[in-house]
Amino acid sequence: MTAPRRLLLVNGPNLNLLGTREPAVYGSQTLTDVESLVATAAATRGFEVRAVQSNHEGVLLDAIHEARTDCAGIVINPGGLTHTSVVLRDALSGVGLPVAEVHISDVRAREPFRHHSYVADVALVHVVGEGVSGYATAVVRLIDIITGQADG
Ligand code: CA2
């Protein structure tokens, strides 16, 4: 069967607040802007995107499980769940799709509790501290891997 040309974009808890607070950390673009940016970056390579954002871990797990049937990869900013959630990591590992992990801020330069990611070692692509444009970087790198154009 031909691989689906569709990505799942997952944004975790509190990312619905993008553009409303903390612009010095997260910029001034909204979640809608992020979803448009990702859709455009994917479309230029012939991929479509299904986007989900939730403040509820189980909703995110269900969306990840569903992606197994009709997506070729997952771009995810897990928000604070990055640093706490074994179940999110297990869901990503369990579906076996290639994953790109994105963080808007440079988590390595912030509080120590943000330095560890439960998702990092199940992701093939990591984009950290590039602001919202990092989502587009992640899409390009993930699609290159999916389509076999990655150079290592
Ligand atoms: O830098 C990132 O993208 C983070 O994943 C964002 C999470 C944070 O817990 C991670 O350590 C790093 C927080 C998302 C909250 O987003 C907000 C956006 C605007 C205003 C308030 C929160």
Short mmCIF file of N, CA and C and ligand atoms in Angstrom, two decimals:
data_model
loop_
_atom_site.label_atom_id
_atom_site.label_comp_id
_atom_site.label_asym_id
_atom_site.label_seq_id
_atom_site.Cartn_x
_atom_site.Cartn_y
_atom_site.Cartn_z
N MET A 1 0.84 -1.20 0.00
CA MET A 1 0.00 0.00 0.00
C MET A 1 0.88 1.25 0.00
N THR A 2 0.46 2.28 -0.74
CA THR A 2 1.20 3.53 -0.76
C THR A 2 1.11 4.22 0.60
N ALA A 3 2.26 4.76 1.07
CA ALA A 3 2.26 5.45 2.36
C ALA A 3 1.41 6.71 2.27
N PRO A 4 0.62 7.00 3.30
CA PRO A 4 -0.19 8.22 3.27
C PRO A 4 0.69 9.47 3.28
N ARG A 5 0.30 10.47 2.52
CA ARG A 5 1.06 11.73 2.52
C ARG A 5 0.37 12.70 3.47
N ARG A 6 0.38 12.31 4.73
CA ARG A 6 -0.28 13.11 5.77
C ARG A 6 0.55 13.05 7.04
N LEU A 7 0.67 14.21 7.72
CA LEU A 7 1.33 14.28 9.02
C LEU A 7 0.31 14.60 10.09
N LEU A 8 0.56 14.11 11.30
CA LEU A 8 -0.20 14.57 12.46
C LEU A 8 0.64 15.61 13.18
N LEU A 9 0.05 16.79 13.43
CA LEU A 9 0.69 17.84 14.23
C LEU A 9 0.02 17.82 15.60
N VAL A 10 0.83 17.62 16.65
CA VAL A 10 0.32 17.56 18.02
C VAL A 10 0.91 18.71 18.82
N ASN A 11 0.05 19.50 19.41
CA ASN A 11 0.49 20.51 20.37
C ASN A 11 -0.14 20.21 21.72
N GLY A 12 0.71 20.17 22.75
CA GLY A 12 0.27 19.75 24.06
C GLY A 12 -0.29 20.88 24.90
N PRO A 13 -0.43 20.61 26.20
CA PRO A 13 -1.10 21.54 27.12
C PRO A 13 -0.54 22.96 27.08
N ASN A 14 -1.45 23.89 27.13
CA ASN A 14 -1.19 25.33 27.25
C ASN A 14 -0.72 25.98 25.95
N LEU A 15 -0.45 25.20 24.92
CA LEU A 15 0.00 25.83 23.66
C LEU A 15 -1.13 26.55 22.95
N ASN A 16 -2.38 26.34 23.39
CA ASN A 16 -3.49 27.18 22.91
C ASN A 16 -3.33 28.63 23.36
N LEU A 17 -2.45 28.87 24.33
CA LEU A 17 -2.22 30.24 24.83
C LEU A 17 -1.19 31.00 24.01
N LEU A 18 -0.59 30.35 23.03
CA LEU A 18 0.43 31.05 22.21
C LEU A 18 -0.13 32.37 21.69
N GLY A 19 0.71 33.39 21.75
CA GLY A 19 0.32 34.70 21.23
C GLY A 19 -0.48 35.54 22.20
N THR A 20 -0.81 34.97 23.35
CA THR A 20 -1.61 35.74 24.32
C THR A 20 -0.80 36.19 25.53
N ARG A 21 0.27 35.41 25.85
CA ARG A 21 1.09 35.72 27.03
C ARG A 21 2.52 35.29 26.75
N GLU A 22 3.43 35.78 27.58
CA GLU A 22 4.85 35.40 27.52
C GLU A 22 5.46 35.52 26.12
N PRO A 23 5.25 36.65 25.44
CA PRO A 23 5.84 36.78 24.09
C PRO A 23 7.36 36.74 24.09
N ALA A 24 7.98 37.13 25.22
CA ALA A 24 9.45 37.11 25.26
C ALA A 24 9.97 35.68 25.18
N VAL A 25 9.17 34.72 25.63
CA VAL A 25 9.60 33.31 25.62
C VAL A 25 9.10 32.60 24.36
N TYR A 26 7.81 32.84 24.03
CA TYR A 26 7.17 32.01 23.00
C TYR A 26 6.80 32.79 21.73
N GLY A 27 7.13 34.10 21.68
CA GLY A 27 6.81 34.90 20.50
C GLY A 27 5.36 35.36 20.52
N SER A 28 4.96 35.97 19.43
CA SER A 28 3.63 36.58 19.40
C SER A 28 2.68 35.86 18.44
N GLN A 29 3.15 34.82 17.81
CA GLN A 29 2.27 34.09 16.89
C GLN A 29 1.34 33.15 17.66
N THR A 30 0.17 32.94 17.10
CA THR A 30 -0.85 32.13 17.76
C THR A 30 -0.75 30.66 17.32
N LEU A 31 -1.53 29.84 18.00
CA LEU A 31 -1.60 28.42 17.61
C LEU A 31 -2.13 28.29 16.18
N THR A 32 -3.09 29.13 15.82
CA THR A 32 -3.60 29.12 14.45
C THR A 32 -2.48 29.42 13.45
N ASP A 33 -1.62 30.39 13.81
CA ASP A 33 -0.47 30.70 12.94
C ASP A 33 0.45 29.48 12.80
N VAL A 34 0.69 28.79 13.92
CA VAL A 34 1.55 27.60 13.88
C VAL A 34 0.94 26.55 12.96
N GLU A 35 -0.35 26.32 13.10
CA GLU A 35 -1.00 25.27 12.30
C GLU A 35 -0.97 25.64 10.81
N SER A 36 -1.12 26.93 10.50
CA SER A 36 -1.03 27.37 9.09
C SER A 36 0.38 27.20 8.55
N LEU A 37 1.36 27.58 9.37
CA LEU A 37 2.76 27.45 8.96
C LEU A 37 3.10 26.00 8.64
N VAL A 38 2.67 25.11 9.50
CA VAL A 38 2.96 23.68 9.31
C VAL A 38 2.23 23.16 8.07
N ALA A 39 0.98 23.55 7.90
CA ALA A 39 0.22 23.09 6.72
C ALA A 39 0.89 23.57 5.43
N THR A 40 1.37 24.81 5.43
CA THR A 40 2.02 25.35 4.23
C THR A 40 3.34 24.63 3.94
N ALA A 41 4.14 24.43 4.99
CA ALA A 41 5.44 23.75 4.80
C ALA A 41 5.21 22.34 4.27
N ALA A 42 4.20 21.67 4.80
CA ALA A 42 3.92 20.30 4.35
C ALA A 42 3.37 20.30 2.92
N ALA A 43 2.50 21.26 2.62
CA ALA A 43 1.85 21.30 1.30
C ALA A 43 2.87 21.49 0.18
N THR A 44 3.93 22.25 0.45
CA THR A 44 4.94 22.47 -0.60
C THR A 44 5.64 21.16 -0.96
N ARG A 45 5.51 20.18 -0.09
CA ARG A 45 6.10 18.86 -0.36
C ARG A 45 5.03 17.80 -0.60
N GLY A 46 3.81 18.26 -0.85
CA GLY A 46 2.75 17.33 -1.22
C GLY A 46 2.14 16.56 -0.06
N PHE A 47 2.30 17.08 1.16
CA PHE A 47 1.72 16.44 2.34
C PHE A 47 0.60 17.31 2.91
N GLU A 48 -0.40 16.67 3.48
CA GLU A 48 -1.40 17.41 4.25
C GLU A 48 -1.17 17.16 5.74
N VAL A 49 -1.86 17.95 6.55
CA VAL A 49 -1.64 17.90 8.00
C VAL A 49 -2.97 17.82 8.73
N ARG A 50 -3.03 16.94 9.72
CA ARG A 50 -4.14 16.96 10.68
C ARG A 50 -3.58 17.49 11.99
N ALA A 51 -4.21 18.53 12.51
CA ALA A 51 -3.68 19.19 13.71
C ALA A 51 -4.57 18.93 14.92
N VAL A 52 -3.92 18.67 16.05
CA VAL A 52 -4.64 18.53 17.31
C VAL A 52 -3.88 19.30 18.38
N GLN A 53 -4.62 20.01 19.19
CA GLN A 53 -4.06 20.58 20.43
C GLN A 53 -5.03 20.23 21.53
N SER A 54 -4.48 19.80 22.67
CA SER A 54 -5.36 19.53 23.80
C SER A 54 -4.62 19.77 25.10
N ASN A 55 -5.40 20.11 26.10
CA ASN A 55 -4.87 20.23 27.47
C ASN A 55 -5.09 18.94 28.25
N HIS A 56 -5.54 17.89 27.55
CA HIS A 56 -5.87 16.62 28.19
C HIS A 56 -5.00 15.51 27.58
N GLU A 57 -4.22 14.90 28.41
CA GLU A 57 -3.24 13.90 27.94
C GLU A 57 -3.92 12.78 27.14
N GLY A 58 -5.06 12.28 27.62
CA GLY A 58 -5.73 11.17 26.95
C GLY A 58 -6.17 11.52 25.53
N VAL A 59 -6.58 12.77 25.32
CA VAL A 59 -6.97 13.20 23.97
C VAL A 59 -5.76 13.13 23.04
N LEU A 60 -4.62 13.52 23.56
CA LEU A 60 -3.39 13.46 22.75
C LEU A 60 -3.02 12.01 22.44
N LEU A 61 -3.16 11.14 23.44
CA LEU A 61 -2.84 9.72 23.21
C LEU A 61 -3.76 9.13 22.14
N ASP A 62 -5.05 9.44 22.22
CA ASP A 62 -5.99 8.91 21.23
C ASP A 62 -5.64 9.40 19.82
N ALA A 63 -5.28 10.66 19.70
CA ALA A 63 -4.92 11.20 18.38
C ALA A 63 -3.68 10.51 17.84
N ILE A 64 -2.71 10.25 18.71
CA ILE A 64 -1.48 9.57 18.28
C ILE A 64 -1.80 8.14 17.84
N HIS A 65 -2.65 7.46 18.60
CA HIS A 65 -3.01 6.08 18.22
C HIS A 65 -3.73 6.07 16.86
N GLU A 66 -4.61 7.04 16.64
CA GLU A 66 -5.36 7.08 15.37
C GLU A 66 -4.44 7.34 14.19
N ALA A 67 -3.36 8.07 14.43
CA ALA A 67 -2.43 8.40 13.33
C ALA A 67 -1.83 7.16 12.70
N ARG A 68 -1.78 6.09 13.47
CA ARG A 68 -1.18 4.83 12.98
C ARG A 68 -1.85 4.37 11.70
N THR A 69 -3.14 4.67 11.56
CA THR A 69 -3.88 4.15 10.41
C THR A 69 -3.74 5.01 9.16
N ASP A 70 -3.46 6.32 9.33
CA ASP A 70 -3.54 7.18 8.13
C ASP A 70 -2.51 8.31 8.07
N CYS A 71 -1.48 8.25 8.90
CA CYS A 71 -0.43 9.28 8.83
C CYS A 71 0.94 8.62 8.61
N ALA A 72 1.85 9.44 8.03
CA ALA A 72 3.20 8.93 7.76
C ALA A 72 4.20 9.38 8.81
N GLY A 73 3.81 10.33 9.65
CA GLY A 73 4.73 10.82 10.68
C GLY A 73 4.02 11.79 11.60
N ILE A 74 4.70 12.13 12.70
CA ILE A 74 4.11 12.98 13.74
C ILE A 74 5.09 14.10 14.07
N VAL A 75 4.59 15.34 14.03
CA VAL A 75 5.33 16.50 14.53
C VAL A 75 4.68 16.88 15.86
N ILE A 76 5.48 16.93 16.92
CA ILE A 76 4.88 17.14 18.24
C ILE A 76 5.67 18.14 19.07
N ASN A 77 4.94 19.10 19.64
CA ASN A 77 5.44 19.89 20.75
C ASN A 77 4.61 19.45 21.96
N PRO A 78 5.18 18.62 22.81
CA PRO A 78 4.38 18.08 23.92
C PRO A 78 4.14 19.07 25.04
N GLY A 79 4.65 20.31 24.93
CA GLY A 79 4.51 21.26 26.03
C GLY A 79 5.15 20.69 27.29
N GLY A 80 4.55 20.97 28.43
CA GLY A 80 5.11 20.51 29.70
C GLY A 80 5.12 19.01 29.85
N LEU A 81 4.31 18.29 29.07
CA LEU A 81 4.32 16.81 29.14
C LEU A 81 5.66 16.24 28.71
N THR A 82 6.43 17.04 27.96
CA THR A 82 7.78 16.64 27.57
C THR A 82 8.57 16.12 28.76
N HIS A 83 8.40 16.81 29.88
CA HIS A 83 9.28 16.60 31.03
C HIS A 83 8.68 15.67 32.08
N THR A 84 7.46 15.18 31.80
CA THR A 84 6.75 14.41 32.83
C THR A 84 6.16 13.09 32.35
N SER A 85 5.92 12.94 31.04
CA SER A 85 4.95 11.92 30.62
C SER A 85 5.56 10.67 29.99
N VAL A 86 5.58 9.61 30.77
CA VAL A 86 5.97 8.30 30.23
C VAL A 86 4.88 7.78 29.29
N VAL A 87 3.61 8.06 29.60
CA VAL A 87 2.55 7.51 28.74
C VAL A 87 2.56 8.16 27.36
N LEU A 88 2.90 9.43 27.28
CA LEU A 88 3.00 10.07 25.96
C LEU A 88 4.16 9.44 25.17
N ARG A 89 5.26 9.28 25.84
CA ARG A 89 6.41 8.62 25.20
C ARG A 89 6.03 7.21 24.71
N ASP A 90 5.31 6.46 25.55
CA ASP A 90 4.93 5.10 25.18
C ASP A 90 3.99 5.10 23.97
N ALA A 91 3.09 6.08 23.90
CA ALA A 91 2.17 6.18 22.75
C ALA A 91 2.96 6.43 21.47
N LEU A 92 3.90 7.36 21.53
CA LEU A 92 4.71 7.67 20.34
C LEU A 92 5.54 6.46 19.93
N SER A 93 6.14 5.83 20.90
CA SER A 93 6.93 4.63 20.60
C SER A 93 6.04 3.52 20.06
N GLY A 94 4.83 3.41 20.64
CA GLY A 94 3.93 2.32 20.30
C GLY A 94 3.40 2.36 18.88
N VAL A 95 3.18 3.55 18.34
CA VAL A 95 2.62 3.60 16.98
C VAL A 95 3.69 3.40 15.92
N GLY A 96 4.94 3.62 16.29
CA GLY A 96 6.03 3.28 15.38
C GLY A 96 6.19 4.20 14.20
N LEU A 97 5.59 5.38 14.24
CA LEU A 97 5.77 6.35 13.15
C LEU A 97 6.98 7.23 13.45
N PRO A 98 7.63 7.77 12.40
CA PRO A 98 8.72 8.71 12.65
C PRO A 98 8.18 9.99 13.32
N VAL A 99 8.94 10.46 14.31
CA VAL A 99 8.49 11.59 15.14
C VAL A 99 9.50 12.72 15.08
N ALA A 100 8.98 13.95 14.98
CA ALA A 100 9.80 15.16 15.13
C ALA A 100 9.34 15.90 16.37
N GLU A 101 10.28 16.16 17.29
CA GLU A 101 9.98 16.88 18.54
C GLU A 101 10.40 18.34 18.37
N VAL A 102 9.47 19.24 18.67
CA VAL A 102 9.73 20.68 18.52
C VAL A 102 9.53 21.38 19.86
N HIS A 103 10.44 22.30 20.16
CA HIS A 103 10.22 23.23 21.27
C HIS A 103 10.50 24.64 20.78
N ILE A 104 9.56 25.52 21.03
CA ILE A 104 9.69 26.91 20.59
C ILE A 104 10.85 27.59 21.32
N SER A 105 10.90 27.41 22.62
CA SER A 105 11.96 28.03 23.42
C SER A 105 13.17 27.10 23.48
N ASP A 106 14.28 27.65 23.93
CA ASP A 106 15.48 26.83 24.10
C ASP A 106 15.45 26.20 25.49
N VAL A 107 14.82 25.04 25.56
CA VAL A 107 14.63 24.39 26.86
C VAL A 107 15.97 24.09 27.56
N ARG A 108 17.04 23.95 26.77
CA ARG A 108 18.35 23.65 27.37
C ARG A 108 18.89 24.82 28.16
N ALA A 109 18.41 26.03 27.86
CA ALA A 109 18.90 27.23 28.53
C ALA A 109 17.93 27.72 29.60
N ARG A 110 16.90 26.92 29.89
CA ARG A 110 15.91 27.32 30.89
C ARG A 110 16.10 26.52 32.19
N GLU A 111 15.06 26.42 32.98
CA GLU A 111 15.17 25.77 34.29
C GLU A 111 15.63 24.31 34.12
N PRO A 112 16.36 23.78 35.09
CA PRO A 112 16.84 22.39 34.97
C PRO A 112 15.73 21.38 34.73
N PHE A 113 14.53 21.61 35.27
CA PHE A 113 13.47 20.61 35.08
C PHE A 113 13.02 20.53 33.63
N ARG A 114 13.42 21.49 32.79
CA ARG A 114 13.07 21.43 31.36
C ARG A 114 14.16 20.75 30.53
N HIS A 115 15.24 20.33 31.16
CA HIS A 115 16.37 19.79 30.39
C HIS A 115 16.15 18.35 29.96
N HIS A 116 15.29 17.63 30.70
CA HIS A 116 15.05 16.23 30.32
C HIS A 116 13.75 16.10 29.53
N SER A 117 13.82 15.34 28.44
CA SER A 117 12.63 15.05 27.64
C SER A 117 12.40 13.55 27.59
N TYR A 118 11.20 13.12 27.99
CA TYR A 118 10.84 11.71 27.86
C TYR A 118 10.63 11.31 26.39
N VAL A 119 10.44 12.31 25.54
CA VAL A 119 10.13 12.04 24.13
C VAL A 119 11.40 11.96 23.28
N ALA A 120 12.48 12.57 23.76
CA ALA A 120 13.65 12.79 22.90
C ALA A 120 14.17 11.52 22.23
N ASP A 121 14.24 10.43 22.98
CA ASP A 121 14.87 9.26 22.35
C ASP A 121 13.90 8.41 21.53
N VAL A 122 12.64 8.83 21.43
CA VAL A 122 11.76 8.18 20.45
C VAL A 122 11.55 9.07 19.22
N ALA A 123 12.18 10.25 19.22
CA ALA A 123 12.07 11.17 18.08
C ALA A 123 13.33 11.08 17.22
N LEU A 124 13.13 11.17 15.91
CA LEU A 124 14.25 11.16 14.96
C LEU A 124 14.74 12.57 14.68
N VAL A 125 13.87 13.55 14.87
CA VAL A 125 14.18 14.95 14.57
C VAL A 125 13.94 15.75 15.85
N HIS A 126 14.87 16.66 16.17
CA HIS A 126 14.72 17.53 17.34
C HIS A 126 15.00 18.96 16.91
N VAL A 127 14.05 19.85 17.13
CA VAL A 127 14.24 21.26 16.81
C VAL A 127 13.89 22.05 18.07
N VAL A 128 14.88 22.75 18.58
CA VAL A 128 14.75 23.42 19.88
C VAL A 128 15.22 24.86 19.77
N GLY A 129 14.41 25.79 20.26
CA GLY A 129 14.85 27.17 20.39
C GLY A 129 14.87 27.96 19.12
N GLU A 130 14.17 27.51 18.09
CA GLU A 130 14.09 28.28 16.83
C GLU A 130 12.83 29.11 16.74
N GLY A 131 12.10 29.22 17.85
CA GLY A 131 10.81 29.92 17.79
C GLY A 131 9.80 29.11 17.00
N VAL A 132 8.72 29.78 16.61
CA VAL A 132 7.65 29.09 15.88
C VAL A 132 8.14 28.55 14.54
N SER A 133 9.12 29.23 13.94
CA SER A 133 9.61 28.75 12.63
C SER A 133 10.25 27.37 12.74
N GLY A 134 10.60 26.96 13.95
CA GLY A 134 11.14 25.62 14.16
C GLY A 134 10.18 24.52 13.74
N TYR A 135 8.88 24.81 13.79
CA TYR A 135 7.92 23.79 13.34
C TYR A 135 8.12 23.49 11.85
N ALA A 136 8.39 24.55 11.06
CA ALA A 136 8.59 24.34 9.61
C ALA A 136 9.88 23.55 9.37
N THR A 137 10.92 23.88 10.14
CA THR A 137 12.17 23.12 10.05
C THR A 137 11.91 21.64 10.31
N ALA A 138 11.12 21.38 11.35
CA ALA A 138 10.83 19.99 11.73
C ALA A 138 10.06 19.27 10.63
N VAL A 139 9.10 19.96 10.02
CA VAL A 139 8.30 19.36 8.94
C VAL A 139 9.21 18.96 7.78
N VAL A 140 10.08 19.86 7.38
CA VAL A 140 10.97 19.58 6.24
C VAL A 140 11.87 18.39 6.55
N ARG A 141 12.46 18.39 7.75
CA ARG A 141 13.38 17.30 8.10
C ARG A 141 12.64 15.97 8.22
N LEU A 142 11.42 16.00 8.76
CA LEU A 142 10.66 14.76 8.91
C LEU A 142 10.23 14.22 7.55
N ILE A 143 9.76 15.10 6.68
CA ILE A 143 9.33 14.64 5.35
C ILE A 143 10.52 14.10 4.56
N ASP A 144 11.69 14.73 4.71
CA ASP A 144 12.89 14.20 4.05
C ASP A 144 13.17 12.77 4.51
N ILE A 145 12.99 12.51 5.78
CA ILE A 145 13.20 11.14 6.29
C ILE A 145 12.13 10.21 5.73
N ILE A 146 10.88 10.65 5.77
CA ILE A 146 9.77 9.80 5.30
C ILE A 146 9.95 9.44 3.83
N THR A 147 10.40 10.41 3.06
CA THR A 147 10.50 10.19 1.62
C THR A 147 11.89 9.69 1.21
N GLY A 148 12.74 9.46 2.21
CA GLY A 148 14.05 8.87 1.93
C GLY A 148 15.07 9.80 1.37
N GLN A 149 14.86 11.11 1.58
CA GLN A 149 15.81 12.09 1.04
C GLN A 149 16.79 12.60 2.08
N ALA A 150 16.71 12.08 3.32
CA ALA A 150 17.59 12.57 4.37
C ALA A 150 19.03 12.14 4.08
N ASP A 151 19.99 12.99 4.41
CA ASP A 151 21.38 12.66 4.15
C ASP A 151 22.09 12.22 5.43
N GLY A 152 21.33 11.81 6.42
CA GLY A 152 21.93 11.26 7.64
C GLY A 152 21.77 12.11 8.85
O1 CA2 B 1 9.37 25.72 24.30
C1 CA2 B 1 8.41 24.98 24.13
O2 CA2 B 1 7.83 24.84 23.05
C2 CA2 B 1 7.83 24.20 25.33
O3 CA2 B 1 7.45 22.91 24.88
C3 CA2 B 1 6.61 24.98 25.80
C4 CA2 B 1 6.00 24.41 27.09
C5 CA2 B 1 7.06 24.23 28.16
O4 CA2 B 1 6.50 23.58 29.30
C6 CA2 B 1 8.23 23.40 27.66
O5 CA2 B 1 9.20 23.32 28.68
C7 CA2 B 1 8.85 24.04 26.44
C8 CA2 B 1 4.94 25.37 27.63
C9 CA2 B 1 3.83 25.68 26.69
C10 CA2 B 1 3.04 26.82 27.25
O6 CA2 B 1 2.85 27.75 26.21
C11 CA2 B 1 2.44 28.99 26.55
C12 CA2 B 1 2.37 29.90 25.53
C13 CA2 B 1 1.99 31.19 25.79
C14 CA2 B 1 1.68 31.58 27.08
C15 CA2 B 1 1.75 30.68 28.10
C16 CA2 B 1 2.12 29.38 27.83
#
